[in-house]
Amino acid sequence: MGEQHDPKRKIAFVGDSITANGDWDAWFPDAESTNFAVPGYTSDDVLAQIDDIVAAQPEEILMLVGTNDLGMRRSVEHLVRNIEVALVHLRRELPGVRLLLQSIMPRTAEFAPAIQGANIHLRQFCSTVRAHYLDLWPSMATEEGALRSELTDDGLHLSPTGYEVWLDELLPAVERLRDLPPMSRPIQAIRLSEPS
């Protein structure tokens, strides 16, 4: 038996500047990374690019979005609904894809109640679409609910140390995601209508 050269797994990274600024090719050298994240993106922007993500036919999708919605004073309900619709669409169009939704990261403490409220809803929804959920709050937030000062220079974006702490959580989560059994059965129970 000769050496097997498995094709690189295809990962799509979805989100805003926090993800856009990641060095994913270096951090996931075993994967073919496509970074769909764009600075300033909101959940509306992610919904608008769903067809492009599907067209890339990724095997894994890592999504982190929502903080810019709150920065623009959009409601928790608005961003949660958009993320839920996006996840439903991805699961329907890519039934075998492995989905990892990451909790919205803390930022300045004034945002903590809204972020934590959104994260509770998102965590509960993930099982509906057989998505994995990664809770980043314990490793990144202060007791007051702010992003720890050593992880950021501006209370929102990550410093190099911030990326290290994120990766310490993200890499094991992706390993767990890959250890799950294949997800191939179609979804029957979801009746989320897309916004008109």
PDB file of C-alpha atoms in Angstrom:
ATOM      1  CA  MET A   1       0.000   0.000   0.000  1.00  0.00           C
ATOM      2  CA  GLY A   2       1.486   3.314  -1.076  1.00  0.00           C
ATOM      3  CA  GLU A   3       1.092   6.604   0.721  1.00  0.00           C
ATOM      4  CA  GLN A   4      -2.364   8.068   0.546  1.00  0.00           C
ATOM      5  CA  HIS A   5      -2.563  11.714  -0.398  1.00  0.00           C
ATOM      6  CA  ASP A   6      -5.935  12.885   0.784  1.00  0.00           C
ATOM      7  CA  PRO A   7      -7.186  16.008  -0.941  1.00  0.00           C
ATOM      8  CA  LYS A   8      -7.216  18.974   1.406  1.00  0.00           C
ATOM      9  CA  ARG A   9     -10.548  19.502   3.107  1.00  0.00           C
ATOM     10  CA  LYS A  10     -12.279  22.706   2.077  1.00  0.00           C
ATOM     11  CA  ILE A  11     -13.089  25.148   4.871  1.00  0.00           C
ATOM     12  CA  ALA A  12     -15.153  28.289   4.424  1.00  0.00           C
ATOM     13  CA  PHE A  13     -14.642  31.066   6.976  1.00  0.00           C
ATOM     14  CA  VAL A  14     -17.666  33.353   7.274  1.00  0.00           C
ATOM     15  CA  GLY A  15     -17.949  36.600   9.205  1.00  0.00           C
ATOM     16  CA  ASP A  16     -16.603  40.117   9.647  1.00  0.00           C
ATOM     17  CA  SER A  17     -13.206  41.758  10.233  1.00  0.00           C
ATOM     18  CA  ILE A  18     -12.307  39.485  13.157  1.00  0.00           C
ATOM     19  CA  THR A  19     -12.376  36.504  10.793  1.00  0.00           C
ATOM     20  CA  ALA A  20     -11.252  38.463   7.709  1.00  0.00           C
ATOM     21  CA  ASN A  21      -7.972  39.321   9.439  1.00  0.00           C
ATOM     22  CA  GLY A  22      -7.162  35.718  10.356  1.00  0.00           C
ATOM     23  CA  ASP A  23      -4.187  33.921   8.798  1.00  0.00           C
ATOM     24  CA  TRP A  24      -6.229  30.808   8.048  1.00  0.00           C
ATOM     25  CA  ASP A  25      -3.864  29.227   5.532  1.00  0.00           C
ATOM     26  CA  ALA A  26      -1.143  29.233   8.184  1.00  0.00           C
ATOM     27  CA  TRP A  27      -3.422  28.160  11.023  1.00  0.00           C
ATOM     28  CA  PHE A  28      -5.123  25.368   9.038  1.00  0.00           C
ATOM     29  CA  PRO A  29      -2.306  24.123   6.782  1.00  0.00           C
ATOM     30  CA  ASP A  30      -4.119  20.824   6.191  1.00  0.00           C
ATOM     31  CA  ALA A  31      -7.079  22.606   4.604  1.00  0.00           C
ATOM     32  CA  GLU A  32      -7.961  24.641   1.548  1.00  0.00           C
ATOM     33  CA  SER A  33      -9.303  27.807   3.156  1.00  0.00           C
ATOM     34  CA  THR A  34     -11.708  30.248   1.564  1.00  0.00           C
ATOM     35  CA  ASN A  35     -12.190  33.419   3.594  1.00  0.00           C
ATOM     36  CA  PHE A  36     -15.630  34.885   2.890  1.00  0.00           C
ATOM     37  CA  ALA A  37     -15.337  37.282   5.824  1.00  0.00           C
ATOM     38  CA  VAL A  38     -15.313  40.998   5.070  1.00  0.00           C
ATOM     39  CA  PRO A  39     -14.629  43.858   7.516  1.00  0.00           C
ATOM     40  CA  GLY A  40     -17.873  45.525   8.526  1.00  0.00           C
ATOM     41  CA  TYR A  41     -20.074  42.600   7.567  1.00  0.00           C
ATOM     42  CA  THR A  42     -23.355  42.104   9.403  1.00  0.00           C
ATOM     43  CA  SER A  43     -25.721  39.155   9.464  1.00  0.00           C
ATOM     44  CA  ASP A  44     -27.533  40.762   6.500  1.00  0.00           C
ATOM     45  CA  ASP A  45     -24.314  40.656   4.468  1.00  0.00           C
ATOM     46  CA  VAL A  46     -23.754  36.995   5.349  1.00  0.00           C
ATOM     47  CA  LEU A  47     -27.272  36.167   4.182  1.00  0.00           C
ATOM     48  CA  ALA A  48     -26.592  37.980   0.910  1.00  0.00           C
ATOM     49  CA  GLN A  49     -23.465  35.877   0.239  1.00  0.00           C
ATOM     50  CA  ILE A  50     -24.970  32.472   1.107  1.00  0.00           C
ATOM     51  CA  ASP A  51     -25.199  31.369  -2.529  1.00  0.00           C
ATOM     52  CA  ASP A  52     -21.493  32.122  -3.020  1.00  0.00           C
ATOM     53  CA  ILE A  53     -20.622  30.053   0.054  1.00  0.00           C
ATOM     54  CA  VAL A  54     -22.746  27.156  -1.217  1.00  0.00           C
ATOM     55  CA  ALA A  55     -21.132  27.407  -4.654  1.00  0.00           C
ATOM     56  CA  ALA A  56     -17.687  26.905  -3.078  1.00  0.00           C
ATOM     57  CA  GLN A  57     -18.877  23.474  -1.851  1.00  0.00           C
ATOM     58  CA  PRO A  58     -16.988  23.566   1.462  1.00  0.00           C
ATOM     59  CA  GLU A  59     -16.845  20.527   3.716  1.00  0.00           C
ATOM     60  CA  GLU A  60     -16.665  22.696   6.824  1.00  0.00           C
ATOM     61  CA  ILE A  61     -18.079  26.156   7.531  1.00  0.00           C
ATOM     62  CA  LEU A  62     -16.842  28.225  10.475  1.00  0.00           C
ATOM     63  CA  MET A  63     -19.114  31.209  11.111  1.00  0.00           C
ATOM     64  CA  LEU A  64     -18.689  34.142  13.494  1.00  0.00           C
ATOM     65  CA  VAL A  65     -20.943  37.152  12.886  1.00  0.00           C
ATOM     66  CA  GLY A  66     -23.242  39.540  14.712  1.00  0.00           C
ATOM     67  CA  THR A  67     -21.151  42.105  16.538  1.00  0.00           C
ATOM     68  CA  ASN A  68     -21.494  44.689  13.741  1.00  0.00           C
ATOM     69  CA  ASP A  69     -25.283  44.310  13.834  1.00  0.00           C
ATOM     70  CA  LEU A  70     -25.190  45.369  17.466  1.00  0.00           C
ATOM     71  CA  GLY A  71     -22.734  48.172  16.693  1.00  0.00           C
ATOM     72  CA  MET A  72     -25.316  49.492  14.214  1.00  0.00           C
ATOM     73  CA  ARG A  73     -28.007  49.191  16.903  1.00  0.00           C
ATOM     74  CA  ARG A  74     -29.864  46.407  15.128  1.00  0.00           C
ATOM     75  CA  SER A  75     -31.899  44.235  17.449  1.00  0.00           C
ATOM     76  CA  VAL A  76     -30.832  40.901  18.894  1.00  0.00           C
ATOM     77  CA  GLU A  77     -33.922  39.401  17.238  1.00  0.00           C
ATOM     78  CA  HIS A  78     -32.804  40.703  13.839  1.00  0.00           C
ATOM     79  CA  LEU A  79     -29.327  39.224  13.962  1.00  0.00           C
ATOM     80  CA  VAL A  80     -30.437  35.929  15.524  1.00  0.00           C
ATOM     81  CA  ARG A  81     -33.112  35.485  12.871  1.00  0.00           C
ATOM     82  CA  ASN A  82     -30.641  36.192  10.059  1.00  0.00           C
ATOM     83  CA  ILE A  83     -28.060  33.752  11.404  1.00  0.00           C
ATOM     84  CA  GLU A  84     -30.734  31.089  11.861  1.00  0.00           C
ATOM     85  CA  VAL A  85     -31.962  31.553   8.286  1.00  0.00           C
ATOM     86  CA  ALA A  86     -28.375  31.405   7.019  1.00  0.00           C
ATOM     87  CA  LEU A  87     -27.710  28.157   8.893  1.00  0.00           C
ATOM     88  CA  VAL A  88     -30.947  26.587   7.661  1.00  0.00           C
ATOM     89  CA  HIS A  89     -30.088  27.527   4.082  1.00  0.00           C
ATOM     90  CA  LEU A  90     -26.551  26.139   4.357  1.00  0.00           C
ATOM     91  CA  ARG A  91     -27.774  22.884   5.888  1.00  0.00           C
ATOM     92  CA  ARG A  92     -30.447  22.496   3.204  1.00  0.00           C
ATOM     93  CA  GLU A  93     -28.113  23.205   0.275  1.00  0.00           C
ATOM     94  CA  LEU A  94     -25.074  21.387   1.736  1.00  0.00           C
ATOM     95  CA  PRO A  95     -26.612  18.491   3.693  1.00  0.00           C
ATOM     96  CA  GLY A  96     -23.252  16.907   4.528  1.00  0.00           C
ATOM     97  CA  VAL A  97     -21.378  20.049   5.526  1.00  0.00           C
ATOM     98  CA  ARG A  98     -19.969  20.369   9.033  1.00  0.00           C
ATOM     99  CA  LEU A  99     -21.182  23.643  10.523  1.00  0.00           C
ATOM    100  CA  LEU A 100     -19.477  25.387  13.414  1.00  0.00           C
ATOM    101  CA  LEU A 101     -21.158  28.514  14.758  1.00  0.00           C
ATOM    102  CA  GLN A 102     -19.044  30.523  17.165  1.00  0.00           C
ATOM    103  CA  SER A 103     -20.571  32.674  19.867  1.00  0.00           C
ATOM    104  CA  ILE A 104     -20.431  36.407  19.292  1.00  0.00           C
ATOM    105  CA  MET A 105     -17.297  37.599  21.076  1.00  0.00           C
ATOM    106  CA  PRO A 106     -17.430  40.087  23.921  1.00  0.00           C
ATOM    107  CA  ARG A 107     -16.540  43.705  23.186  1.00  0.00           C
ATOM    108  CA  THR A 108     -16.986  46.687  25.523  1.00  0.00           C
ATOM    109  CA  ALA A 109     -19.134  45.887  28.558  1.00  0.00           C
ATOM    110  CA  GLU A 110     -22.127  47.969  27.398  1.00  0.00           C
ATOM    111  CA  PHE A 111     -22.746  45.341  24.691  1.00  0.00           C
ATOM    112  CA  ALA A 112     -22.634  42.370  27.063  1.00  0.00           C
ATOM    113  CA  PRO A 113     -26.386  41.963  27.707  1.00  0.00           C
ATOM    114  CA  ALA A 114     -27.253  42.008  23.998  1.00  0.00           C
ATOM    115  CA  ILE A 115     -24.388  39.685  23.038  1.00  0.00           C
ATOM    116  CA  GLN A 116     -25.194  37.204  25.771  1.00  0.00           C
ATOM    117  CA  GLY A 117     -28.880  37.293  24.843  1.00  0.00           C
ATOM    118  CA  ALA A 118     -28.076  36.584  21.200  1.00  0.00           C
ATOM    119  CA  ASN A 119     -25.656  33.817  22.113  1.00  0.00           C
ATOM    120  CA  ILE A 120     -28.242  32.016  24.248  1.00  0.00           C
ATOM    121  CA  HIS A 121     -30.647  31.903  21.287  1.00  0.00           C
ATOM    122  CA  LEU A 122     -27.944  30.829  18.839  1.00  0.00           C
ATOM    123  CA  ARG A 123     -26.662  28.056  21.094  1.00  0.00           C
ATOM    124  CA  GLN A 124     -30.185  26.670  21.460  1.00  0.00           C
ATOM    125  CA  PHE A 125     -30.813  26.817  17.708  1.00  0.00           C
ATOM    126  CA  CYS A 126     -27.668  25.008  16.616  1.00  0.00           C
ATOM    127  CA  SER A 127     -29.008  21.525  17.341  1.00  0.00           C
ATOM    128  CA  THR A 128     -31.933  22.234  14.998  1.00  0.00           C
ATOM    129  CA  VAL A 129     -29.558  22.355  12.026  1.00  0.00           C
ATOM    130  CA  ARG A 130     -27.034  19.909  13.484  1.00  0.00           C
ATOM    131  CA  ALA A 131     -24.457  22.667  13.867  1.00  0.00           C
ATOM    132  CA  HIS A 132     -21.689  22.609  16.450  1.00  0.00           C
ATOM    133  CA  TYR A 133     -21.569  25.618  18.790  1.00  0.00           C
ATOM    134  CA  LEU A 134     -18.378  27.073  20.237  1.00  0.00           C
ATOM    135  CA  ASP A 135     -18.814  29.284  23.300  1.00  0.00           C
ATOM    136  CA  LEU A 136     -15.938  31.777  23.309  1.00  0.00           C
ATOM    137  CA  TRP A 137     -17.286  33.831  26.200  1.00  0.00           C
ATOM    138  CA  PRO A 138     -15.538  32.043  29.121  1.00  0.00           C
ATOM    139  CA  SER A 139     -12.050  32.423  27.639  1.00  0.00           C
ATOM    140  CA  MET A 140     -12.459  35.992  26.360  1.00  0.00           C
ATOM    141  CA  ALA A 141     -14.754  37.956  28.687  1.00  0.00           C
ATOM    142  CA  THR A 142     -14.109  39.728  31.953  1.00  0.00           C
ATOM    143  CA  GLU A 143     -16.563  39.370  34.838  1.00  0.00           C
ATOM    144  CA  GLU A 144     -18.218  42.590  33.613  1.00  0.00           C
ATOM    145  CA  GLY A 145     -18.698  41.076  30.163  1.00  0.00           C
ATOM    146  CA  ALA A 146     -16.030  43.094  28.343  1.00  0.00           C
ATOM    147  CA  LEU A 147     -13.410  41.699  25.996  1.00  0.00           C
ATOM    148  CA  ARG A 148     -10.309  41.129  28.149  1.00  0.00           C
ATOM    149  CA  SER A 149      -7.931  44.064  27.699  1.00  0.00           C
ATOM    150  CA  GLU A 150      -4.938  41.918  26.718  1.00  0.00           C
ATOM    151  CA  LEU A 151      -6.943  40.435  23.833  1.00  0.00           C
ATOM    152  CA  THR A 152      -7.701  43.736  22.103  1.00  0.00           C
ATOM    153  CA  ASP A 153      -6.361  47.199  21.392  1.00  0.00           C
ATOM    154  CA  ASP A 154      -9.732  48.875  20.820  1.00  0.00           C
ATOM    155  CA  GLY A 155     -12.341  46.866  22.719  1.00  0.00           C
ATOM    156  CA  LEU A 156     -13.562  45.095  19.574  1.00  0.00           C
ATOM    157  CA  HIS A 157     -10.827  43.798  17.269  1.00  0.00           C
ATOM    158  CA  LEU A 158      -8.386  41.134  18.399  1.00  0.00           C
ATOM    159  CA  SER A 159      -4.720  41.726  19.191  1.00  0.00           C
ATOM    160  CA  PRO A 160      -2.185  38.985  18.362  1.00  0.00           C
ATOM    161  CA  THR A 161      -2.791  37.629  21.874  1.00  0.00           C
ATOM    162  CA  GLY A 162      -6.514  37.707  21.160  1.00  0.00           C
ATOM    163  CA  TYR A 163      -6.026  35.557  18.074  1.00  0.00           C
ATOM    164  CA  GLU A 164      -3.926  33.105  20.110  1.00  0.00           C
ATOM    165  CA  VAL A 165      -6.672  32.749  22.725  1.00  0.00           C
ATOM    166  CA  TRP A 166      -9.300  32.327  19.991  1.00  0.00           C
ATOM    167  CA  LEU A 167      -7.258  29.656  18.222  1.00  0.00           C
ATOM    168  CA  ASP A 168      -6.748  27.798  21.519  1.00  0.00           C
ATOM    169  CA  GLU A 169     -10.541  27.365  21.535  1.00  0.00           C
ATOM    170  CA  LEU A 170     -11.139  27.049  17.807  1.00  0.00           C
ATOM    171  CA  LEU A 171      -8.614  24.366  16.865  1.00  0.00           C
ATOM    172  CA  PRO A 172      -9.920  21.772  19.368  1.00  0.00           C
ATOM    173  CA  ALA A 173     -13.494  22.652  18.347  1.00  0.00           C
ATOM    174  CA  VAL A 174     -12.678  21.910  14.703  1.00  0.00           C
ATOM    175  CA  GLU A 175     -11.123  18.594  15.748  1.00  0.00           C
ATOM    176  CA  ARG A 176     -14.355  17.711  17.579  1.00  0.00           C
ATOM    177  CA  LEU A 177     -16.332  18.782  14.522  1.00  0.00           C
ATOM    178  CA  ARG A 178     -14.319  16.405  12.331  1.00  0.00           C
ATOM    179  CA  ASP A 179     -14.824  13.503  14.739  1.00  0.00           C
ATOM    180  CA  LEU A 180     -18.601  13.637  14.401  1.00  0.00           C
ATOM    181  CA  PRO A 181     -20.302  10.998  12.254  1.00  0.00           C
ATOM    182  CA  PRO A 182     -21.131  12.060   8.692  1.00  0.00           C
ATOM    183  CA  MET A 183     -24.170  14.290   8.420  1.00  0.00           C
ATOM    184  CA  SER A 184     -26.120  13.121   5.445  1.00  0.00           C
ATOM    185  CA  ARG A 185     -29.747  12.728   6.411  1.00  0.00           C
ATOM    186  CA  PRO A 186     -31.976  15.520   5.118  1.00  0.00           C
ATOM    187  CA  ILE A 187     -33.686  17.870   7.504  1.00  0.00           C
ATOM    188  CA  GLN A 188     -37.428  17.343   7.774  1.00  0.00           C
ATOM    189  CA  ALA A 189     -38.566  19.459  10.685  1.00  0.00           C
ATOM    190  CA  ILE A 190     -37.515  23.003   9.837  1.00  0.00           C
ATOM    191  CA  ARG A 191     -40.207  25.424   8.738  1.00  0.00           C
ATOM    192  CA  LEU A 192     -38.361  28.728   8.884  1.00  0.00           C
ATOM    193  CA  SER A 193     -39.649  30.938   6.116  1.00  0.00           C
ATOM    194  CA  GLU A 194     -37.046  33.210   4.590  1.00  0.00           C
ATOM    195  CA  PRO A 195     -37.714  36.929   5.023  1.00  0.00           C
ATOM    196  CA  SER A 196     -39.422  38.440   2.027  1.00  0.00           C
TER     197      SER A 196
END
